[in-house]
């Protein structure tokens, strides 16, 4: 079952800050997408509120996070990004539904 994290980052109200976080997230995606058992590491910016970013991390299974957490880049990411955030990163954890089989909807 695919294990997914949805993270929300909300920056300080400063255009320079927003751009720095945006660039860091692009760099992070390019780095983490190469981790073993990472299916995708997607970054996006809200269309109405440029301060809000979402990260969708998709792993083969929950245990696959160990490769992400072992990546040396991980130790630098949080300390770098935290000073630019207006509030703590929100992390939601999900297991994706299996949509490979037909279901009956009553």
Tab-separated table of N, CA and C in Angstrom:
chain	number	residue	atom	x	y	z
A	1	UNK	N	0.852	-1.182	0.000
A	1	UNK	CA	0.000	0.000	0.000
A	1	UNK	C	0.897	1.243	0.000
A	2	UNK	N	0.590	2.183	-0.845
A	2	UNK	CA	1.385	3.407	-0.940
A	2	UNK	C	1.126	4.267	0.298
A	3	UNK	N	2.228	4.699	0.913
A	3	UNK	CA	2.168	5.538	2.104
A	3	UNK	C	2.469	6.969	1.669
A	4	UNK	N	1.591	7.885	2.057
A	4	UNK	CA	1.695	9.264	1.580
A	4	UNK	C	1.680	10.253	2.734
A	5	UNK	N	2.561	11.231	2.638
A	5	UNK	CA	2.569	12.360	3.565
A	5	UNK	C	2.161	13.601	2.785
A	6	UNK	N	1.299	14.411	3.380
A	6	UNK	CA	0.937	15.696	2.803
A	6	UNK	C	1.357	16.752	3.818
A	7	UNK	N	2.307	17.575	3.417
A	7	UNK	CA	2.872	18.574	4.325
A	7	UNK	C	2.503	19.975	3.852
A	8	UNK	N	2.153	20.826	4.802
A	8	UNK	CA	1.842	22.217	4.496
A	8	UNK	C	2.902	23.106	5.123
A	9	UNK	N	3.482	23.963	4.296
A	9	UNK	CA	4.447	24.955	4.760
A	9	UNK	C	3.851	26.321	4.483
A	10	UNK	N	3.888	27.200	5.478
A	10	UNK	CA	3.315	28.534	5.342
A	10	UNK	C	4.395	29.548	5.695
A	11	UNK	N	4.815	30.334	4.691
A	11	UNK	CA	5.951	31.230	4.873
A	11	UNK	C	5.577	32.539	5.564
A	12	UNK	N	6.606	33.251	5.951
A	12	UNK	CA	6.433	34.616	6.437
A	12	UNK	C	5.919	35.480	5.286
A	13	UNK	N	5.319	36.605	5.610
A	13	UNK	CA	4.731	37.491	4.606
A	13	UNK	C	5.801	38.414	4.024
A	14	UNK	N	6.656	37.829	3.190
A	14	UNK	CA	7.763	38.561	2.595
A	14	UNK	C	8.081	37.910	1.244
A	15	UNK	N	7.969	38.658	0.144
A	15	UNK	CA	8.207	38.069	-1.177
A	15	UNK	C	9.566	37.368	-1.308
A	16	UNK	N	10.592	37.919	-0.697
A	16	UNK	CA	11.918	37.284	-0.762
A	16	UNK	C	11.902	35.938	-0.043
A	17	UNK	N	11.219	35.900	1.059
A	17	UNK	CA	11.069	34.670	1.851
A	17	UNK	C	10.333	33.606	1.045
A	18	UNK	N	9.254	34.014	0.418
A	18	UNK	CA	8.445	33.099	-0.396
A	18	UNK	C	9.314	32.488	-1.499
A	19	UNK	N	10.095	33.316	-2.176
A	19	UNK	CA	10.933	32.833	-3.273
A	19	UNK	C	12.017	31.878	-2.769
A	20	UNK	N	12.601	32.179	-1.618
A	20	UNK	CA	13.624	31.293	-1.051
A	20	UNK	C	13.053	29.913	-0.735
A	21	UNK	N	11.883	29.895	-0.108
A	21	UNK	CA	11.252	28.613	0.235
A	21	UNK	C	10.859	27.868	-1.037
A	22	UNK	N	10.335	28.572	-2.007
A	22	UNK	CA	9.972	27.949	-3.285
A	22	UNK	C	11.198	27.268	-3.909
A	23	UNK	N	12.312	27.986	-3.964
A	23	UNK	CA	13.536	27.421	-4.538
A	23	UNK	C	14.047	26.236	-3.725
A	24	UNK	N	13.955	26.327	-2.410
A	24	UNK	CA	14.408	25.227	-1.552
A	24	UNK	C	13.551	23.986	-1.778
A	25	UNK	N	12.244	24.170	-1.924
A	25	UNK	CA	11.351	23.035	-2.169
A	25	UNK	C	11.628	22.381	-3.519
A	26	UNK	N	11.935	23.182	-4.520
A	26	UNK	CA	12.295	22.610	-5.824
A	26	UNK	C	13.572	21.786	-5.688
A	27	UNK	N	14.553	22.337	-5.003
A	27	UNK	CA	15.804	21.604	-4.757
A	27	UNK	C	15.540	20.313	-3.988
A	28	UNK	N	14.705	20.396	-2.965
A	28	UNK	CA	14.380	19.218	-2.150
A	28	UNK	C	13.696	18.142	-2.982
A	29	UNK	N	12.770	18.552	-3.832
A	29	UNK	CA	12.079	17.583	-4.679
A	29	UNK	C	13.058	16.872	-5.609
A	30	UNK	N	13.955	17.625	-6.190
A	30	UNK	CA	14.947	17.039	-7.102
A	30	UNK	C	15.883	16.090	-6.353
A	31	UNK	N	16.113	16.351	-5.082
A	31	UNK	CA	16.984	15.505	-4.261
A	31	UNK	C	16.235	14.268	-3.772
A	32	UNK	N	15.107	14.476	-3.109
A	32	UNK	CA	14.369	13.373	-2.488
A	32	UNK	C	13.723	12.428	-3.501
A	33	UNK	N	13.402	12.923	-4.676
A	33	UNK	CA	12.780	12.061	-5.689
A	33	UNK	C	13.689	10.905	-6.096
A	34	UNK	N	14.968	11.041	-5.822
A	34	UNK	CA	15.941	9.997	-6.171
A	34	UNK	C	16.104	8.948	-5.070
A	35	UNK	N	15.511	9.181	-3.892
A	35	UNK	CA	15.647	8.230	-2.784
A	35	UNK	C	15.014	6.887	-3.115
A	36	UNK	N	15.645	5.845	-2.652
A	36	UNK	CA	15.130	4.485	-2.817
A	36	UNK	C	13.715	4.400	-2.224
A	37	UNK	N	12.814	3.727	-2.930
A	37	UNK	CA	11.430	3.478	-2.529
A	37	UNK	C	10.575	4.748	-2.426
A	38	UNK	N	11.077	5.865	-2.958
A	38	UNK	CA	10.261	7.076	-3.061
A	38	UNK	C	9.594	7.049	-4.425
A	39	UNK	N	8.278	7.026	-4.443
A	39	UNK	CA	7.531	6.997	-5.701
A	39	UNK	C	7.448	8.385	-6.318
A	40	UNK	N	7.240	9.385	-5.473
A	40	UNK	CA	7.242	10.776	-5.940
A	40	UNK	C	7.371	11.703	-4.738
A	41	UNK	N	7.898	12.871	-4.998
A	41	UNK	CA	8.057	13.905	-3.975
A	41	UNK	C	7.681	15.205	-4.673
A	42	UNK	N	6.401	15.544	-4.593
A	42	UNK	CA	5.830	16.649	-5.361
A	42	UNK	C	5.717	17.910	-4.516
A	43	UNK	N	6.006	19.046	-5.127
A	43	UNK	CA	5.864	20.333	-4.432
A	43	UNK	C	4.920	21.212	-5.234
A	44	UNK	N	4.105	21.972	-4.521
A	44	UNK	CA	3.162	22.860	-5.193
A	44	UNK	C	2.917	24.100	-4.348
A	45	UNK	N	2.471	25.160	-5.044
A	45	UNK	CA	2.188	26.437	-4.396
A	45	UNK	C	0.717	26.760	-4.603
A	46	UNK	N	0.076	27.237	-3.554
A	46	UNK	CA	-1.345	27.577	-3.613
A	46	UNK	C	-1.582	28.663	-4.672
A	47	UNK	N	-2.664	28.537	-5.427
A	47	UNK	CA	-2.953	29.499	-6.495
A	47	UNK	C	-3.490	30.833	-5.969
A	48	UNK	N	-4.022	30.852	-4.768
A	48	UNK	CA	-4.571	32.087	-4.205
A	48	UNK	C	-3.684	32.695	-3.121
A	49	UNK	N	-2.959	31.855	-2.412
A	49	UNK	CA	-2.104	32.333	-1.322
A	49	UNK	C	-0.669	31.893	-1.592
A	50	UNK	N	0.155	32.782	-2.127
A	50	UNK	CA	1.523	32.397	-2.497
A	50	UNK	C	2.401	31.993	-1.316
A	51	UNK	N	1.937	32.265	-0.114
A	51	UNK	CA	2.705	31.879	1.083
A	51	UNK	C	2.538	30.401	1.431
A	52	UNK	N	1.536	29.746	0.853
A	52	UNK	CA	1.229	28.360	1.212
A	52	UNK	C	1.774	27.383	0.167
A	53	UNK	N	2.542	26.424	0.676
A	53	UNK	CA	3.093	25.370	-0.166
A	53	UNK	C	2.643	24.018	0.365
A	54	UNK	N	2.467	23.073	-0.540
A	54	UNK	CA	2.163	21.686	-0.172
A	54	UNK	C	3.265	20.800	-0.728
A	55	UNK	N	3.609	19.795	0.053
A	55	UNK	CA	4.531	18.756	-0.387
A	55	UNK	C	3.783	17.436	-0.257
A	56	UNK	N	3.761	16.655	-1.320
A	56	UNK	CA	3.151	15.335	-1.295
A	56	UNK	C	4.272	14.327	-1.486
A	57	UNK	N	4.542	13.581	-0.427
A	57	UNK	CA	5.607	12.572	-0.434
A	57	UNK	C	4.956	11.196	-0.546
A	58	UNK	N	5.303	10.442	-1.583
A	58	UNK	CA	4.700	9.123	-1.800
A	58	UNK	C	5.792	8.062	-1.730
A	59	UNK	N	5.578	7.091	-0.843
A	59	UNK	CA	6.547	6.018	-0.609
A	59	UNK	C	5.898	4.659	-0.860
A	60	UNK	N	6.719	3.671	-1.205
A	60	UNK	CA	6.194	2.330	-1.450
A	60	UNK	C	5.428	1.798	-0.244
A	61	UNK	N	5.940	2.087	0.942
A	61	UNK	CA	5.290	1.682	2.193
A	61	UNK	C	5.797	2.583	3.310
A	62	UNK	N	5.182	2.507	4.467
A	62	UNK	CA	5.563	3.381	5.567
A	62	UNK	C	7.041	3.239	5.914
A	63	UNK	N	7.559	2.013	5.908
A	63	UNK	CA	8.961	1.764	6.246
A	63	UNK	C	9.933	2.402	5.251
A	64	UNK	N	9.456	2.745	4.074
A	64	UNK	CA	10.314	3.361	3.049
A	64	UNK	C	10.833	4.732	3.471
A	65	UNK	N	10.188	5.343	4.445
A	65	UNK	CA	10.638	6.649	4.932
A	65	UNK	C	12.060	6.606	5.467
A	66	UNK	N	12.520	5.416	5.864
A	66	UNK	CA	13.870	5.311	6.440
A	66	UNK	C	14.934	5.799	5.460
A	67	UNK	N	14.713	5.594	4.159
A	67	UNK	CA	15.675	6.067	3.164
A	67	UNK	C	15.647	7.588	3.062
A	68	UNK	N	14.457	8.140	3.145
A	68	UNK	CA	14.292	9.595	3.124
A	68	UNK	C	14.968	10.212	4.351
A	69	UNK	N	14.707	9.641	5.508
A	69	UNK	CA	15.264	10.185	6.749
A	69	UNK	C	16.779	10.001	6.840
A	70	UNK	N	17.307	8.999	6.133
A	70	UNK	CA	18.752	8.743	6.136
A	70	UNK	C	19.499	9.614	5.121
A	71	UNK	N	18.768	10.274	4.252
A	71	UNK	CA	19.402	11.130	3.253
A	71	UNK	C	20.093	12.294	3.980
A	72	UNK	N	21.381	12.532	3.733
A	72	UNK	CA	22.086	13.632	4.415
A	72	UNK	C	21.420	14.998	4.220
A	73	UNK	N	20.725	15.175	3.117
A	73	UNK	CA	20.029	16.438	2.853
A	73	UNK	C	18.956	16.708	3.907
A	74	UNK	N	18.355	15.638	4.438
A	74	UNK	CA	17.278	15.755	5.436
A	74	UNK	C	17.746	16.540	6.663
A	75	UNK	N	18.987	16.320	7.064
A	75	UNK	CA	19.507	16.997	8.270
A	75	UNK	C	19.655	18.502	8.072
A	76	UNK	N	19.732	18.933	6.825
A	76	UNK	CA	19.909	20.363	6.548
A	76	UNK	C	18.594	21.067	6.203
A	77	UNK	N	17.599	20.311	5.754
A	77	UNK	CA	16.373	20.936	5.249
A	77	UNK	C	15.606	21.702	6.331
A	78	UNK	N	15.218	21.032	7.403
A	78	UNK	CA	14.415	21.694	8.447
A	78	UNK	C	15.127	22.903	9.050
A	79	UNK	N	16.391	22.785	9.461
A	79	UNK	CA	17.052	23.968	10.025
A	79	UNK	C	17.114	25.149	9.045
A	80	UNK	N	17.223	24.843	7.758
A	80	UNK	CA	17.284	25.923	6.774
A	80	UNK	C	15.917	26.580	6.600
A	81	UNK	N	14.853	25.779	6.476
A	81	UNK	CA	13.537	26.314	6.116
A	81	UNK	C	12.788	26.938	7.298
A	82	UNK	N	12.985	26.442	8.498
A	82	UNK	CA	12.192	26.896	9.660
A	82	UNK	C	12.202	28.408	9.890
A	83	UNK	N	13.319	29.098	9.763
A	83	UNK	CA	13.292	30.555	10.001
A	83	UNK	C	12.404	31.329	9.018
A	84	UNK	N	12.059	30.724	7.885
A	84	UNK	CA	11.245	31.395	6.877
A	84	UNK	C	9.757	31.077	6.999
A	85	UNK	N	9.388	30.269	7.984
A	85	UNK	CA	7.994	29.843	8.132
A	85	UNK	C	7.281	30.625	9.222
A	86	UNK	N	6.005	30.929	8.964
A	86	UNK	CA	5.176	31.651	9.930
A	86	UNK	C	4.618	30.731	11.001
A	87	UNK	N	4.577	29.421	10.706
A	87	UNK	CA	4.077	28.441	11.676
A	87	UNK	C	4.736	27.091	11.386
A	88	UNK	N	4.636	26.155	12.328
A	88	UNK	CA	5.260	24.834	12.120
A	88	UNK	C	4.682	24.108	10.901
A	89	UNK	N	5.483	23.232	10.336
A	89	UNK	CA	5.035	22.424	9.206
A	89	UNK	C	3.954	21.463	9.695
A	90	UNK	N	2.845	21.433	8.971
A	90	UNK	CA	1.763	20.489	9.273
A	90	UNK	C	1.999	19.235	8.431
A	91	UNK	N	1.946	18.068	9.062
A	91	UNK	CA	2.162	16.808	8.355
A	91	UNK	C	0.957	15.901	8.571
A	92	UNK	N	0.333	15.493	7.474
A	92	UNK	CA	-0.778	14.540	7.507
A	92	UNK	C	-0.295	13.243	6.874
A	93	UNK	N	-0.652	12.117	7.471
A	93	UNK	CA	-0.201	10.811	6.991
A	93	UNK	C	-1.392	10.015	6.464
A	94	UNK	N	-1.193	9.386	5.290
A	94	UNK	CA	-2.282	8.657	4.639
A	94	UNK	C	-1.771	7.367	4.018
A	95	UNK	N	-2.669	6.422	3.852
A	95	UNK	CA	-2.422	5.265	3.000
A	95	UNK	C	-3.356	5.403	1.815
A	96	UNK	N	-2.794	5.312	0.625
A	96	UNK	CA	-3.614	5.456	-0.572
A	96	UNK	C	-4.536	4.256	-0.722
A	97	UNK	N	-5.718	4.511	-1.228
A	97	UNK	CA	-6.689	3.445	-1.471
A	97	UNK	C	-6.283	2.647	-2.702
A	98	UNK	N	-6.574	1.363	-2.683
A	98	UNK	CA	-6.308	0.493	-3.820
A	98	UNK	C	-7.430	0.692	-4.835
A	99	UNK	N	-7.120	1.311	-5.944
A	99	UNK	CA	-8.128	1.570	-6.983
A	99	UNK	C	-7.968	0.642	-8.186
A	100	UNK	N	-7.200	-0.434	-8.007
A	100	UNK	CA	-6.928	-1.339	-9.127
A	100	UNK	C	-8.074	-2.309	-9.414
A	101	UNK	N	-9.020	-2.403	-8.493
A	101	UNK	CA	-10.131	-3.360	-8.663
A	101	UNK	C	-11.462	-2.608	-8.710
A	102	UNK	N	-12.372	-3.192	-9.448
A	102	UNK	CA	-13.734	-2.640	-9.512
A	102	UNK	C	-14.384	-2.759	-8.120
A	103	UNK	N	-15.209	-1.813	-7.808
A	103	UNK	CA	-15.983	-1.872	-6.574
A	103	UNK	C	-17.455	-1.647	-6.908
A	104	UNK	N	-18.309	-2.075	-6.010
A	104	UNK	CA	-19.738	-1.866	-6.207
A	104	UNK	C	-20.169	-0.720	-5.297
A	105	UNK	N	-20.768	0.263	-5.896
A	105	UNK	CA	-21.260	1.407	-5.145
A	105	UNK	C	-22.780	1.308	-5.109
A	106	UNK	N	-23.312	1.227	-3.904
A	106	UNK	CA	-24.754	1.064	-3.753
A	106	UNK	C	-25.448	2.384	-3.576
